[in-house]
Coordinates of C-alpha atoms and ligand atoms in Angstrom, one line a residue:
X1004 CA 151.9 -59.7 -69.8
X1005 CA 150.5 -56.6 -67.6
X1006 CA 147.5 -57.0 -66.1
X1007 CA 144.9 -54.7 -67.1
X1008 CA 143.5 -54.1 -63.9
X1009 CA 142.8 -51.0 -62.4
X1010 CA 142.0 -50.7 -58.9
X1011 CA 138.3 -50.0 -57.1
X1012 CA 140.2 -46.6 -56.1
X1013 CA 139.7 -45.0 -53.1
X1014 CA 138.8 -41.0 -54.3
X1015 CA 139.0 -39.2 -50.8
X1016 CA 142.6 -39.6 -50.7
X1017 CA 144.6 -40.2 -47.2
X1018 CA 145.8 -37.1 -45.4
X1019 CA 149.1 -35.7 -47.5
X1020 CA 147.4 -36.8 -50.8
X1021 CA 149.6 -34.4 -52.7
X1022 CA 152.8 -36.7 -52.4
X1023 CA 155.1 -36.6 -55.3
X1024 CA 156.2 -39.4 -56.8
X1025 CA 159.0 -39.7 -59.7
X1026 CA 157.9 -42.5 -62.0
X1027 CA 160.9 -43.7 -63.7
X1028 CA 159.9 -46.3 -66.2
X1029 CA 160.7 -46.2 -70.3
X1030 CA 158.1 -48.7 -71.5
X1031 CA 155.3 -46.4 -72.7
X1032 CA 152.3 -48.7 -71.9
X1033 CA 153.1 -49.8 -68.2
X1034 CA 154.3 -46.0 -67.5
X1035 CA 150.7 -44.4 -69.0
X1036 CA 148.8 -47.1 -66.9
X1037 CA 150.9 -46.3 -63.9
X1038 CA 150.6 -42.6 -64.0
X1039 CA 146.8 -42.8 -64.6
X1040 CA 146.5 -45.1 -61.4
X1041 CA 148.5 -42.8 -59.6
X1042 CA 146.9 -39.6 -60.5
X1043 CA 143.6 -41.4 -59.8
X1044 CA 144.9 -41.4 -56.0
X1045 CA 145.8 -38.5 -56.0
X1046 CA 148.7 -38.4 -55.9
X1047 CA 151.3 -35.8 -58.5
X1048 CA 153.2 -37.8 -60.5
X1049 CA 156.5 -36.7 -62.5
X1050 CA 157.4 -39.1 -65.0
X1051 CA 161.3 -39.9 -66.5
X1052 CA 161.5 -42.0 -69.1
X1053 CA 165.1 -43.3 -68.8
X1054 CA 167.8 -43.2 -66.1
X1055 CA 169.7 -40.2 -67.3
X1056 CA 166.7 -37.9 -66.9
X1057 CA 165.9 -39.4 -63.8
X1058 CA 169.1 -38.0 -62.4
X1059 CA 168.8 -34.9 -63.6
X1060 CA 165.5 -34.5 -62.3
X1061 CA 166.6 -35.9 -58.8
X1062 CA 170.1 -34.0 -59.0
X1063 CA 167.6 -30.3 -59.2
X1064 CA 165.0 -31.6 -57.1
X1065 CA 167.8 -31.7 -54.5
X1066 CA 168.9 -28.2 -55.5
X1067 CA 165.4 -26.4 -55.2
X1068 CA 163.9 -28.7 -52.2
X1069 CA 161.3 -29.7 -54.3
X1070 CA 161.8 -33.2 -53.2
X1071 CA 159.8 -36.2 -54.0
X1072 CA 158.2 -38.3 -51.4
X1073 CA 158.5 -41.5 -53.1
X1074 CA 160.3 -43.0 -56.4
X1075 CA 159.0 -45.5 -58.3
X1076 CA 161.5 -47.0 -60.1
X1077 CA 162.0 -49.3 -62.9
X1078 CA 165.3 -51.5 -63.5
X1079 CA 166.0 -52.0 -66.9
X1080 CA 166.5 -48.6 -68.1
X1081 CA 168.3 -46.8 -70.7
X1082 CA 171.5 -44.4 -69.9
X1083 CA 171.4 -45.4 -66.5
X1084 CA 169.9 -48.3 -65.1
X1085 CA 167.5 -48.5 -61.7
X1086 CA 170.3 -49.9 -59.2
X1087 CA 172.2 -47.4 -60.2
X1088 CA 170.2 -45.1 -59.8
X1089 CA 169.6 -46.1 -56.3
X1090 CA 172.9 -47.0 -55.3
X1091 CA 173.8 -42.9 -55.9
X1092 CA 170.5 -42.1 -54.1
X1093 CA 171.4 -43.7 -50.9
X1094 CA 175.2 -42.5 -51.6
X1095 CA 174.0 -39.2 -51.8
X1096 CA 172.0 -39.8 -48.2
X1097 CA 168.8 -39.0 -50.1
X1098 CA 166.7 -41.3 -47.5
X1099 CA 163.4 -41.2 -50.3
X1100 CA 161.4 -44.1 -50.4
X1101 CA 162.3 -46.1 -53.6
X1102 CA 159.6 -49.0 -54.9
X1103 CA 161.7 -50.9 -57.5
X1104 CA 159.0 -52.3 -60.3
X1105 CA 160.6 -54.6 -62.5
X1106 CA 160.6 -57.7 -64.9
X1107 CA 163.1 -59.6 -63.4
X1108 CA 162.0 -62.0 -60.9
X1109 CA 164.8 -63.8 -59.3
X1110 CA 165.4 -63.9 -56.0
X1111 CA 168.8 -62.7 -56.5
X1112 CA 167.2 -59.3 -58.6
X1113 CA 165.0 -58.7 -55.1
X1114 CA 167.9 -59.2 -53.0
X1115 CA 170.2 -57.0 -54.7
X1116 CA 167.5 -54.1 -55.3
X1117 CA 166.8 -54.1 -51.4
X1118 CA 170.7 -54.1 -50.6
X1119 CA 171.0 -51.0 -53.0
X1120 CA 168.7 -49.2 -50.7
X1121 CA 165.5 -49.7 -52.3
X1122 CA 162.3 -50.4 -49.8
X1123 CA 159.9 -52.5 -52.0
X1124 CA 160.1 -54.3 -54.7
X1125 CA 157.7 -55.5 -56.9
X1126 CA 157.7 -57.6 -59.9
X1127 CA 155.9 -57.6 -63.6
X1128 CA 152.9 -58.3 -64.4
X1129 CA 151.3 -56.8 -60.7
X1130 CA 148.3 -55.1 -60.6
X1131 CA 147.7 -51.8 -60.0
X1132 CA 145.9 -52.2 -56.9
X1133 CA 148.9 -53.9 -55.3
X1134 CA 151.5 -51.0 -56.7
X1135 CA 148.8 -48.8 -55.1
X1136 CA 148.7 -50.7 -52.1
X1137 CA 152.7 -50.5 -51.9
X1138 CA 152.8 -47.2 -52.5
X1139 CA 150.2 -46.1 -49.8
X1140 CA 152.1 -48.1 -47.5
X1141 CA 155.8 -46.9 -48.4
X1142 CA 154.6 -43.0 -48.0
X1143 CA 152.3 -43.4 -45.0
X1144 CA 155.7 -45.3 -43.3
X1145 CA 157.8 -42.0 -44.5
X1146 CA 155.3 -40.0 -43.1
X1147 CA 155.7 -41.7 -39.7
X1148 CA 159.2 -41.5 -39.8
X1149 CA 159.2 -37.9 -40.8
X1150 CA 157.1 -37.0 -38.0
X1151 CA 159.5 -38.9 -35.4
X1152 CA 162.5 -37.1 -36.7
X1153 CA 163.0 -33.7 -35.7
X1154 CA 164.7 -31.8 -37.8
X1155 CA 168.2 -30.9 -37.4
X1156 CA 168.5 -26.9 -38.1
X1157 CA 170.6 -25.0 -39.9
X1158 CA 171.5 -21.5 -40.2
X1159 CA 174.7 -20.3 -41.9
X1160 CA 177.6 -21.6 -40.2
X1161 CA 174.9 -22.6 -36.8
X1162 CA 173.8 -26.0 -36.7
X1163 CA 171.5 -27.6 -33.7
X1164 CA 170.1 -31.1 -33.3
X1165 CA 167.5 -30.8 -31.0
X1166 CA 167.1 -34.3 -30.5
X1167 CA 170.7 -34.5 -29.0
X1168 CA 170.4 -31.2 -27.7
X1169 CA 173.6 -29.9 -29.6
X1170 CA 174.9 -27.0 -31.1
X1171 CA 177.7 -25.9 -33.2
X1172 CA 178.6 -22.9 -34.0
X1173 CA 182.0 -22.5 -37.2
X1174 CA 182.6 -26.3 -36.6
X1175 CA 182.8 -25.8 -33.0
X1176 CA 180.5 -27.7 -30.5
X1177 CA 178.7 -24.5 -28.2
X1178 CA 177.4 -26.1 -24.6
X1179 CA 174.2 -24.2 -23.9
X1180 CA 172.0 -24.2 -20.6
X1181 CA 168.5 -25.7 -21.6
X1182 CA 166.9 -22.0 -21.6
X1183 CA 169.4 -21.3 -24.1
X1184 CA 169.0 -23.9 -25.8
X1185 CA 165.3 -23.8 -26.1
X1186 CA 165.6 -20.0 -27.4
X1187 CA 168.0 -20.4 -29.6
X1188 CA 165.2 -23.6 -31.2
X1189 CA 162.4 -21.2 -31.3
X1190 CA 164.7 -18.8 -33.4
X1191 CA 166.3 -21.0 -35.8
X1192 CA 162.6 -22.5 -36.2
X1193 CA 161.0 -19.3 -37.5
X1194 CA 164.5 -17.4 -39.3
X1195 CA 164.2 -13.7 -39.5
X1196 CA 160.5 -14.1 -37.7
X1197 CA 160.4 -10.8 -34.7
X1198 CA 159.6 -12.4 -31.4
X1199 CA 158.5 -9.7 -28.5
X1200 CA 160.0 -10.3 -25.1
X1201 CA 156.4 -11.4 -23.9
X1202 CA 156.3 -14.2 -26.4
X1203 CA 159.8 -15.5 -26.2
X1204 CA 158.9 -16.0 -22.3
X1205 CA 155.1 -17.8 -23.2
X1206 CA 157.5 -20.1 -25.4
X1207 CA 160.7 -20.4 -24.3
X1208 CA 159.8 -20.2 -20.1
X1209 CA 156.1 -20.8 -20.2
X1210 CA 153.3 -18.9 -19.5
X1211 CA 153.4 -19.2 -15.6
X1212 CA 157.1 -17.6 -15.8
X1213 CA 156.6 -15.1 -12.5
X1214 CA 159.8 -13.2 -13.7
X1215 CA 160.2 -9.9 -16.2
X1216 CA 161.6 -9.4 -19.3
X1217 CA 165.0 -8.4 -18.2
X1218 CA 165.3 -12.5 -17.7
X1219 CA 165.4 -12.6 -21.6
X1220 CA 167.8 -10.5 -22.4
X1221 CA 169.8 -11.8 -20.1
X1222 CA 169.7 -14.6 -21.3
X1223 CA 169.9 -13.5 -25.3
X1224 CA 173.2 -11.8 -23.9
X1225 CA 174.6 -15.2 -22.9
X1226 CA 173.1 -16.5 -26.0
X1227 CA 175.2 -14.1 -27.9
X1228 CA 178.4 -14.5 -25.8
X1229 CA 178.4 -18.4 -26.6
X1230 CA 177.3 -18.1 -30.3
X1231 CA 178.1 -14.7 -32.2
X1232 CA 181.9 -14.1 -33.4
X1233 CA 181.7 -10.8 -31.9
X1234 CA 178.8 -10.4 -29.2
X1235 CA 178.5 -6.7 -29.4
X1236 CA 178.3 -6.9 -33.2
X1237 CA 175.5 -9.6 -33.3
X1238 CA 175.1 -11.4 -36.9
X1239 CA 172.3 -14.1 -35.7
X1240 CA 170.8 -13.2 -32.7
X1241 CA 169.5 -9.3 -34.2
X1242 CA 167.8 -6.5 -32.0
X1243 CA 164.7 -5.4 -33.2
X1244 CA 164.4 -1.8 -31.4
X1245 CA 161.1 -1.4 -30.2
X1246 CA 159.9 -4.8 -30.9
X1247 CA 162.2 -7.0 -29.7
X1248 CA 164.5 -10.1 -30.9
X1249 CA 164.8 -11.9 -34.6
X1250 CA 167.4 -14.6 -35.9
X1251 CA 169.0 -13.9 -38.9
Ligands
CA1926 CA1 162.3 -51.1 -68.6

């Protein structure tokens, strides 16, 4: 039995209150409470109602970016079942919060889920204030962890990791000085933005820089010399006459 309990919810929603979540779950009853809980929070919901459709909506979420922020995830399902589901998440290196629901309660069901790479797990009947409760907690952690990572950045064949401070350029690892570095972050930041000298220095050397802005073209020329195929036919770091510098 479910129990038919909805939760005293909370209407202003925490910050983010637009998350996504993919509800995977084919019993009818349990998946209509569960979305109007959700929705009730705030949060947008996308239901699948068995493990083949869940896939496909993952496998074209990862083709247009239009990621979820946490899955909630049934086991027994049709087609394909949760931990398989999860097991080709975490293959894939999709790092998306997962929150197995499910009726199976032994310890060895719990164990396995969190091995495939789930992060919760919670068994039937629960109430809806505790999935809401694990929910709120598994996206307020991803949103701590997302704000600790930095992004790594990519641009065609460039990638940089800022936190290692690395760059490769065609497979290759380029060793920049920390100016060049730090430009060449700002740019692959903002692609195809037009930066003007004056703002590439209050950025890239801060605003107490005492030098011109010959010191950034200097310095966009070593840039080039390290990163572009052909320096004097720049394909990332682009003049922009009369305005000044773009990537991309
Ligand atoms: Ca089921």
């Amino acid at each position: 039995m479910l129990t038919l309990e909805l939760p005293k919810s909370n209407p202003t929603p925490e910050l983010g209150s637009a998350s996504r979540i993919l509800l995977v779950e084919d019993e009818e009853l349990i998946r209509e409470m569960l979305i109007v809980s959700l929705e009730e929070e705030g949060y947008k919901v996308v239901t699948a109602t068995d493990g083949g459709a869940a896939l496909s909506l993952l496998q074209n979420a990862e083709l247009n970016t239009n990621t979820f922020d946490l899955i909630v995830l049934d086991l027994m399902l049709p087609q394909v079942n949760g931990l398989d589901l999860c097991r080709w998440l975490r293959y894939q290196g999709n790092p998306v919060p997962i929150l197995i629901v499910s009726a199976k309660s032994t310890e060895t069901d719990r164990v396995l889920g969190l091995e495939v790479g789930a992060d919760d797990y919670i068994t039937k009947p629960f109430s809806m204030r505790e999935l809401i409760a694990r929910c709120r907690a598994l996206l307020r952690r991803q949103r701590l962890n997302l704000s600790a990572q930095q992004p790594v950045l990519q641009w065609r064949d460039v990638t940089l990791y800022p936190q290692e401070c690395r760059t490769f350029a065609r497979g290759e690892e380029v060793n920049l000085s920390p100016k060049e570095f730090r430009l060449l972050e700002l740019f692959m930041s903002y692609p195809r933005r037009v930066w003007s000298r004056d703002q590439l220095i209050d950025r890239v050397w801060g605003a107490d820089f005492l030098g011109d802005t010959k010191t950034v073209d200097v310095h966009i020329r070593w840039l080039r010399e390290k990163l572009e195929k052909d320096p004097s036919q720049p394909e990332y770091v682009i003049t922009v006459r009369g305005f000044g510098y773009r990537f991309g």
